[in-house]
PDB file of C-alpha atoms in Angstrom:
ATOM      1  CA  MET A   1     -10.254  -1.973 -12.616  1.00 95.00           C
ATOM      2  CA  THR A   2      -9.076   1.235 -14.238  1.00 96.00           C
ATOM      3  CA  LYS A   3      -9.337   4.879 -13.286  1.00 96.00           C
ATOM      4  CA  ALA A   4     -12.141   5.189 -15.859  1.00 96.00           C
ATOM      5  CA  ASP A   5     -14.027   2.402 -14.040  1.00 96.00           C
ATOM      6  CA  ILE A   6     -13.662   4.256 -10.746  1.00 95.00           C
ATOM      7  CA  ILE A   7     -14.933   7.478 -12.363  1.00 95.00           C
ATOM      8  CA  GLU A   8     -17.900   5.557 -13.795  1.00 95.00           C
ATOM      9  CA  GLY A   9     -18.651   4.088 -10.348  1.00 95.00           C
ATOM     10  CA  VAL A  10     -18.608   7.538  -8.716  1.00 94.00           C
ATOM     11  CA  TYR A  11     -20.819   8.852 -11.514  1.00 94.00           C
ATOM     12  CA  GLU A  12     -23.378   6.070 -11.050  1.00 94.00           C
ATOM     13  CA  LYS A  13     -23.447   5.969  -7.248  1.00 95.00           C
ATOM     14  CA  VAL A  14     -23.118   9.630  -6.298  1.00 92.00           C
ATOM     15  CA  GLY A  15     -25.010  11.235  -9.146  1.00 87.00           C
ATOM     16  CA  PHE A  16     -22.437  13.876 -10.080  1.00 92.00           C
ATOM     17  CA  SER A  17     -21.839  14.551 -13.758  1.00 94.00           C
ATOM     18  CA  LYS A  18     -19.093  12.512 -15.422  1.00 94.00           C
ATOM     19  CA  LYS A  19     -16.900  15.619 -15.534  1.00 96.00           C
ATOM     20  CA  GLU A  20     -17.394  16.275 -11.796  1.00 96.00           C
ATOM     21  CA  SER A  21     -16.790  12.598 -11.013  1.00 95.00           C
ATOM     22  CA  ALA A  22     -13.559  12.645 -13.028  1.00 96.00           C
ATOM     23  CA  GLU A  23     -12.391  15.803 -11.223  1.00 97.00           C
ATOM     24  CA  ILE A  24     -13.084  14.245  -7.808  1.00 96.00           C
ATOM     25  CA  VAL A  25     -11.253  11.013  -8.645  1.00 96.00           C
ATOM     26  CA  GLU A  26      -8.298  12.974 -10.094  1.00 97.00           C
ATOM     27  CA  LEU A  27      -8.196  15.155  -6.968  1.00 97.00           C
ATOM     28  CA  VAL A  28      -8.136  12.092  -4.686  1.00 97.00           C
ATOM     29  CA  PHE A  29      -5.328  10.453  -6.677  1.00 97.00           C
ATOM     30  CA  ASP A  30      -3.338  13.707  -6.846  1.00 97.00           C
ATOM     31  CA  THR A  31      -3.664  14.110  -3.073  1.00 97.00           C
ATOM     32  CA  LEU A  32      -2.504  10.517  -2.472  1.00 97.00           C
ATOM     33  CA  LYS A  33       0.436  10.966  -4.855  1.00 97.00           C
ATOM     34  CA  GLU A  34       1.545  14.269  -3.294  1.00 97.00           C
ATOM     35  CA  THR A  35       1.348  12.789   0.195  1.00 97.00           C
ATOM     36  CA  LEU A  36       3.474   9.787  -0.788  1.00 96.00           C
ATOM     37  CA  GLU A  37       5.993  11.988  -2.639  1.00 95.00           C
ATOM     38  CA  ARG A  38       6.547  13.870   0.637  1.00 95.00           C
ATOM     39  CA  GLY A  39       7.232  10.531   2.304  1.00 93.00           C
ATOM     40  CA  ASP A  40       4.146  10.678   4.512  1.00 96.00           C
ATOM     41  CA  LYS A  41       2.152   7.577   5.385  1.00 96.00           C
ATOM     42  CA  ILE A  42      -1.447   7.153   4.204  1.00 97.00           C
ATOM     43  CA  LYS A  43      -3.820   5.279   6.503  1.00 96.00           C
ATOM     44  CA  ILE A  44      -7.265   4.492   5.137  1.00 95.00           C
ATOM     45  CA  SER A  45      -9.395   3.018   7.901  1.00 93.00           C
ATOM     46  CA  GLY A  46     -10.865  -0.352   6.974  1.00 91.00           C
ATOM     47  CA  PHE A  47      -8.655  -0.588   3.864  1.00 94.00           C
ATOM     48  CA  GLY A  48      -4.951  -0.379   4.700  1.00 96.00           C
ATOM     49  CA  ASN A  49      -1.743   1.633   4.892  1.00 97.00           C
ATOM     50  CA  PHE A  50       0.475   2.982   2.140  1.00 97.00           C
ATOM     51  CA  GLN A  51       4.022   3.892   3.132  1.00 96.00           C
ATOM     52  CA  VAL A  52       7.169   4.936   1.290  1.00 96.00           C
ATOM     53  CA  ARG A  53      10.291   3.156   2.516  1.00 95.00           C
ATOM     54  CA  GLN A  54      13.915   3.887   1.713  1.00 95.00           C
ATOM     55  CA  LYS A  55      15.924   0.917   0.475  1.00 95.00           C
ATOM     56  CA  LYS A  56      19.696   0.915   0.701  1.00 96.00           C
ATOM     57  CA  ALA A  57      21.975   0.143  -2.220  1.00 96.00           C
ATOM     58  CA  ARG A  58      22.879  -3.542  -2.373  1.00 95.00           C
ATOM     59  CA  VAL A  59      24.611  -6.100  -4.504  1.00 95.00           C
ATOM     60  CA  GLY A  60      22.384  -8.248  -6.683  1.00 95.00           C
ATOM     61  CA  ARG A  61      22.977 -10.885  -9.297  1.00 95.00           C
ATOM     62  CA  ASN A  62      21.895 -11.085 -12.940  1.00 93.00           C
ATOM     63  CA  PRO A  63      19.965 -14.382 -13.023  1.00 93.00           C
ATOM     64  CA  GLN A  64      20.945 -15.082 -16.650  1.00 93.00           C
ATOM     65  CA  THR A  65      24.685 -14.488 -16.383  1.00 94.00           C
ATOM     66  CA  GLY A  66      25.293 -14.799 -12.657  1.00 92.00           C
ATOM     67  CA  LYS A  67      27.251 -11.529 -12.806  1.00 95.00           C
ATOM     68  CA  GLU A  68      27.064  -9.311  -9.721  1.00 95.00           C
ATOM     69  CA  ILE A  69      25.519  -5.881 -10.199  1.00 94.00           C
ATOM     70  CA  GLU A  70      24.870  -3.020  -7.821  1.00 95.00           C
ATOM     71  CA  ILE A  71      21.212  -2.223  -7.201  1.00 94.00           C
ATOM     72  CA  SER A  72      20.979   1.478  -6.419  1.00 95.00           C
ATOM     73  CA  ALA A  73      19.299   2.967  -3.355  1.00 95.00           C
ATOM     74  CA  ARG A  74      15.672   3.875  -3.985  1.00 96.00           C
ATOM     75  CA  ARG A  75      12.323   4.560  -2.432  1.00 96.00           C
ATOM     76  CA  VAL A  76       9.622   1.902  -2.686  1.00 96.00           C
ATOM     77  CA  LEU A  77       5.912   1.981  -1.966  1.00 96.00           C
ATOM     78  CA  THR A  78       4.501  -0.644   0.366  1.00 96.00           C
ATOM     79  CA  PHE A  79       0.881  -1.472   1.096  1.00 96.00           C
ATOM     80  CA  ARG A  80      -0.336  -3.335   4.153  1.00 96.00           C
ATOM     81  CA  PRO A  81      -4.010  -4.292   4.068  1.00 95.00           C
ATOM     82  CA  SER A  82      -6.125  -3.818   7.181  1.00 94.00           C
ATOM     83  CA  GLN A  83      -7.656  -6.744   9.062  1.00 92.00           C
ATOM     84  CA  VAL A  84     -11.047  -5.630   7.740  1.00 92.00           C
ATOM     85  CA  LEU A  85      -9.847  -5.936   4.118  1.00 93.00           C
ATOM     86  CA  LYS A  86      -8.073  -9.234   4.812  1.00 93.00           C
ATOM     87  CA  SER A  87     -11.285 -10.648   6.295  1.00 91.00           C
ATOM     88  CA  ALA A  88     -13.334  -9.471   3.320  1.00 92.00           C
ATOM     89  CA  LEU A  89     -10.884 -11.019   0.849  1.00 92.00           C
ATOM     90  CA  ASN A  90     -11.055 -14.347   2.648  1.00 92.00           C
ATOM     91  CA  GLY A  91     -14.856 -14.392   2.896  1.00 89.00           C
ATOM     92  CA  GLU A  92     -14.790 -14.108   6.676  1.00 85.00           C
ATOM     93  CA  ALA A  93     -17.172 -12.093   8.800  1.00 80.00           C
ATOM     94  CA  PRO A  94     -15.880  -8.559   9.307  1.00 73.00           C
ATOM     95  CA  PRO A  95     -14.313  -7.875  12.701  1.00 72.00           C
ATOM     96  CA  GLU A  96     -16.749  -6.543  15.288  1.00 69.00           C
ATOM     97  CA  ASN A  97     -15.212  -3.166  16.077  1.00 68.00           C
ATOM     98  CA  HIS A  98     -13.412  -1.481  13.164  1.00 62.00           C
ATOM     99  CA  ALA A  99     -12.179   1.447  15.273  1.00 62.00           C
ATOM    100  CA  GLU A 100     -10.638  -0.833  17.900  1.00 64.00           C
ATOM    101  CA  ILE A 101      -8.909  -2.954  15.244  1.00 64.00           C
ATOM    102  CA  ASP A 102      -7.604   0.151  13.427  1.00 64.00           C
ATOM    103  CA  ALA A 103      -6.211   1.485  16.716  1.00 65.00           C
ATOM    104  CA  ARG A 104      -4.454  -1.847  17.430  1.00 66.00           C
ATOM    105  CA  GLU A 105      -3.015  -1.933  13.901  1.00 66.00           C
ATOM    106  CA  GLU A 106      -1.752   1.634  14.226  1.00 65.00           C
ATOM    107  CA  GLU A 107      -0.119   0.785  17.561  1.00 67.00           C
ATOM    108  CA  ASN A 108       1.504  -2.280  15.981  1.00 65.00           C
ATOM    109  CA  ASP A 109       2.767  -0.159  13.068  1.00 63.00           C
ATOM    110  CA  GLU A 110       4.373   2.313  15.467  1.00 61.00           C
ATOM    111  CA  ASN A 111       6.008  -0.406  17.570  1.00 58.00           C
ATOM    112  CA  GLU A 112       7.004  -2.621  14.662  1.00 55.00           C
ATOM    113  CA  ASP A 113      10.632  -3.438  13.986  1.00 44.00           C
ATOM    114  CA  PHE A 114       9.874  -4.932  10.533  1.00 46.00           C
ATOM    115  CA  ASP A 115      12.470  -3.787   8.037  1.00 45.00           C
ATOM    116  CA  SER A 116      11.764  -4.261   4.347  1.00 42.00           C
ATOM    117  CA  GLU A 117      15.164  -3.000   3.202  1.00 43.00           C
ATOM    118  CA  ASP A 118      15.881  -6.144   1.206  1.00 43.00           C
ATOM    119  CA  MET A 119      12.350  -6.891   0.057  1.00 45.00           C
ATOM    120  CA  ASP A 120      10.740  -5.615  -3.146  1.00 46.00           C
ATOM    121  CA  SER A 121       6.968  -5.266  -3.324  1.00 42.00           C
ATOM    122  CA  GLU A 122       6.803  -8.237  -5.687  1.00 40.00           C
ATOM    123  CA  GLU A 123       8.592 -10.307  -3.041  1.00 41.00           C
ATOM    124  CA  MET A 124       5.970  -9.421  -0.444  1.00 42.00           C
ATOM    125  CA  ASP A 125       3.651 -12.383  -0.787  1.00 40.00           C
ATOM    126  CA  GLY A 126       2.638 -12.589   2.850  1.00 41.00           C
ATOM    127  CA  GLU A 127       5.364 -14.939   4.034  1.00 39.00           C
ATOM    128  CA  GLY A 128       8.685 -14.115   5.607  1.00 40.00           C
ATOM    129  CA  ALA A 129      12.032 -15.721   4.851  1.00 39.00           C
ATOM    130  CA  GLU A 130      11.367 -18.422   7.424  1.00 40.00           C
ATOM    131  CA  GLY A 131       7.989 -19.220   5.869  1.00 42.00           C
ATOM    132  CA  GLY A 132       5.996 -17.529   8.645  1.00 42.00           C
ATOM    133  CA  LYS A 133       3.518 -14.724   8.246  1.00 40.00           C
ATOM    134  CA  TYR A 134       4.631 -11.185   8.965  1.00 36.00           C
TER     135      TYR A 134
END
């Protein structure tokens, strides 16, 4: 799905003109981008959380040559889907009380000691180093 597809969907479902639909979609994306640039977390109930994390510099290895290289410190964007989205993706019945589940997830996020310092988003496939779910 592209941004143009999203604009088309807003146009068809809401009934705004294509220009108005495009402006609304652009405004939403600009707001999300600005929020993430500030380092703030975005929580969309029933969908998931977007968060910017700081990764430390570390030593990596060129897989072709085996030569060690330094990977610089950087900020990475992480996304954690909500239980509601996970259930929908797996064809399960949605959880009974969305608000209660969102509150539990938010509490878990605040109390969580999970550190993704050494994990790129492409490495985040739902399993930890020991093979268990995180």
